[in-house]
Coordinates of C-alpha atoms in Angstrom, one line a residue:
M16 CA 18.8 0.8 -24.1
S17 CA 16.4 1.3 -27.0
R18 CA 12.9 2.6 -26.1
R19 CA 9.8 1.1 -27.5
T20 CA 8.1 3.1 -30.1
G21 CA 4.6 2.8 -31.6
R22 CA 1.8 0.7 -30.2
R23 CA 2.4 -1.8 -27.4
S24 CA 1.3 -5.4 -27.7
A25 CA -2.3 -6.3 -27.0
G26 CA -3.2 -5.8 -23.3
S27 CA -0.1 -3.7 -22.6
S28 CA 0.2 0.0 -22.2
A29 CA 3.1 2.3 -21.4
K30 CA 1.3 3.2 -18.1
D31 CA 0.9 -0.4 -17.2
D32 CA 4.6 -1.1 -18.0
I33 CA 5.7 1.8 -15.9
L34 CA 3.6 0.6 -12.9
D35 CA 4.9 -3.0 -13.3
A36 CA 8.5 -1.7 -13.4
A37 CA 7.9 0.7 -10.5
R38 CA 6.3 -2.0 -8.3
E39 CA 9.3 -4.3 -8.9
L40 CA 11.9 -1.7 -8.3
F41 CA 10.2 -0.2 -5.2
S42 CA 9.8 -3.7 -3.8
T43 CA 13.4 -4.6 -4.4
N44 CA 15.2 -1.3 -3.8
G45 CA 12.8 0.8 -1.7
F46 CA 11.7 4.3 -2.3
D47 CA 15.0 6.1 -1.8
R48 CA 17.1 3.9 -4.0
T49 CA 14.6 3.8 -6.9
T50 CA 15.0 6.5 -9.5
L51 CA 12.6 7.6 -12.2
R52 CA 15.3 7.0 -14.8
R53 CA 15.7 3.3 -13.7
V54 CA 11.9 2.8 -13.8
A55 CA 11.8 4.3 -17.3
D56 CA 14.6 2.1 -18.4
E57 CA 12.9 -1.0 -17.1
A58 CA 9.6 0.0 -18.7
E59 CA 11.4 0.9 -21.9
V60 CA 9.8 4.4 -22.0
D61 CA 11.0 7.9 -21.9
V62 CA 11.3 9.3 -18.3
A63 CA 9.1 12.2 -19.3
L64 CA 6.2 9.8 -19.8
I65 CA 6.4 9.0 -16.0
S66 CA 6.0 12.7 -15.2
H67 CA 3.1 12.9 -17.7
Y68 CA 1.2 10.1 -16.0
F69 CA 2.2 10.4 -12.3
G70 CA 3.7 13.9 -11.8
N71 CA 6.7 12.9 -9.7
K72 CA 8.3 10.0 -7.9
R73 CA 5.9 10.2 -4.9
G74 CA 2.9 10.1 -7.3
L75 CA 4.4 7.1 -9.1
F76 CA 5.0 5.4 -5.7
V77 CA 1.4 6.0 -4.5
A78 CA 0.0 4.6 -7.8
A79 CA 2.4 1.6 -7.7
V80 CA 1.4 0.6 -4.2
E81 CA -2.2 1.1 -5.1
F82 CA -2.8 3.3 -2.1
P83 CA -6.3 4.7 -2.3
S84 CA -5.4 8.2 -1.1
D85 CA -2.2 10.2 -1.3
P86 CA -0.5 10.2 2.1
A87 CA 1.2 13.5 1.4
V88 CA -2.2 15.1 1.0
V89 CA -3.6 13.4 4.1
L90 CA -0.7 14.6 6.2
E91 CA -0.6 18.1 4.8
P92 CA -1.8 19.5 8.2
V93 CA 1.4 18.1 9.8
R94 CA 3.4 20.7 7.8
T95 CA 1.7 23.7 9.5
C96 CA 0.5 22.6 13.0
P97 CA 2.3 23.7 16.1
I98 CA 5.3 21.4 16.9
D99 CA 3.7 20.4 20.2
E100 CA 0.6 19.1 18.3
L101 CA 2.6 17.2 15.7
A102 CA 1.8 13.7 17.0
A103 CA -1.9 14.4 17.6
T104 CA -2.3 16.0 14.2
A105 CA -0.6 13.1 12.4
L106 CA -2.4 10.4 14.4
R107 CA -5.8 12.1 13.9
Q108 CA -5.2 12.3 10.1
I109 CA -4.1 8.6 9.9
L110 CA -7.0 7.3 12.0
T111 CA -9.5 9.4 9.9
V112 CA -8.2 7.8 6.7
W113 CA -8.5 4.3 8.2
A114 CA -12.1 5.1 9.2
S115 CA -12.9 6.4 5.7
P116 CA -14.1 4.3 2.7
A117 CA -10.5 4.0 1.7
G118 CA -9.6 2.2 5.0
P119 CA -10.3 -1.4 3.8
S120 CA -8.2 -0.9 0.7
I121 CA -5.3 0.4 2.8
V122 CA -5.5 -2.6 5.2
A123 CA -5.8 -5.0 2.3
R124 CA -2.7 -3.5 0.6
F125 CA -0.7 -3.5 3.8
R126 CA -1.6 -7.2 4.4
Q127 CA -0.8 -8.1 0.8
A128 CA 2.6 -6.3 1.0
L129 CA 3.6 -8.2 4.1
I130 CA 2.4 -11.6 2.9
N131 CA 4.2 -11.1 -0.4
G132 CA 7.4 -10.1 1.3
E133 CA 7.3 -6.6 0.0
D134 CA 9.0 -5.2 3.0
E135 CA 10.9 -2.6 1.0
L136 CA 7.6 -1.4 -0.4
V137 CA 6.1 -0.9 3.1
R138 CA 9.4 0.6 4.4
G139 CA 9.4 3.0 1.4
L140 CA 5.8 4.1 2.0
L141 CA 6.6 4.8 5.7
T142 CA 10.0 6.5 5.3
G143 CA 9.7 8.1 1.9
V144 CA 6.1 9.3 2.0
I145 CA 4.3 9.1 5.3
L146 CA 7.1 10.1 7.7
A147 CA 8.6 12.7 5.3
P148 CA 6.5 15.7 6.4
I149 CA 7.2 14.8 10.1
R150 CA 10.9 14.4 9.4
E151 CA 10.9 17.9 7.9
R152 CA 9.5 19.3 11.2
L153 CA 12.2 17.6 13.3
D154 CA 15.3 19.0 11.8
D155 CA 16.4 20.5 15.1
H156 CA 16.0 17.4 17.1
R157 CA 18.7 14.8 17.8
A158 CA 18.2 11.1 16.8
V159 CA 15.6 11.9 14.2
E160 CA 15.6 8.5 12.6
L161 CA 15.2 6.7 16.0
R162 CA 12.3 9.1 16.8
L163 CA 10.6 8.4 13.5
T164 CA 11.1 4.7 13.9
L165 CA 9.5 4.7 17.3
F166 CA 6.6 6.8 16.0
A167 CA 6.1 4.4 13.1
S168 CA 6.2 1.3 15.4
Q169 CA 3.3 2.7 17.4
I170 CA 1.3 3.6 14.3
A171 CA 1.9 0.1 12.8
G172 CA 0.9 -1.4 16.2
L173 CA -2.4 0.6 16.0
L174 CA -3.0 -0.5 12.5
V175 CA -2.6 -4.2 13.4
T176 CA -4.6 -4.0 16.6
R177 CA -7.4 -1.8 15.3
Q178 CA -7.7 -2.7 11.7
I179 CA -6.3 -6.2 11.3
L180 CA -6.8 -8.1 14.6
G181 CA -9.8 -5.9 15.5
L182 CA -9.1 -6.1 19.3
P183 CA -12.4 -4.7 20.7
A184 CA -11.0 -2.0 23.0
V185 CA -9.0 -0.4 20.2
R186 CA -11.3 -1.3 17.3
D187 CA -14.3 0.3 19.0
A188 CA -12.6 3.4 20.4
E189 CA -13.5 6.7 19.0
I190 CA -10.7 8.6 17.1
D191 CA -10.6 11.4 19.7
E192 CA -10.3 8.8 22.5
L193 CA -7.3 7.1 20.7
V194 CA -5.7 10.4 20.0
D195 CA -6.0 11.4 23.7
A196 CA -4.6 8.1 24.8
V197 CA -1.8 7.6 22.3
A198 CA -0.6 11.0 21.0
P199 CA 1.2 12.0 24.2
N200 CA 3.5 9.0 23.9
L201 CA 4.0 9.7 20.2
Q202 CA 4.8 13.3 20.9
R203 CA 7.4 12.3 23.4
Y204 CA 9.0 10.1 20.8
L205 CA 9.1 13.0 18.4
T206 CA 10.2 15.9 20.6
G207 CA 10.7 14.7 24.1
E208 CA 13.4 12.9 26.1
L209 CA 14.2 9.5 24.8

């Protein structure tokens, strides 16, 4: 496929074309099955330009889903916390982002993705980005994918009840209160008996 050279048409930029192609491919194929080479081909740019603008596939994904903060940075403490504090650490980090100024943008993007049928985009964000540092810590545990899916189901349930439906008991609870109440069950999903 020939790559575009020179200036783009009015209102178009290589960066915009990359993001448009990435959104389409991530929505259709998910995070794991989308390659930078395919995005570059669809955007008619050199793959090196993607690295220039976004660094790597995760950076491109975060930009494509218009996520206001990088989940990998938010979840960095998960990589070093004691294994028996994995769920509490992850949950505290997630709840803190929801309570931050970025929270409304996250909720809006989550709603938009579900309404627009971008299931693969949400799935890719969960499995390819948010759950990745937790998966790395669970290499020695059996049924890792089931454990991660159960963990994700609880986080998604909290997002819906706290941020979307605004059920008062969950919406008004302090972060520490929710961590104390929910993290033990999440930890069992991650490292306990199933």
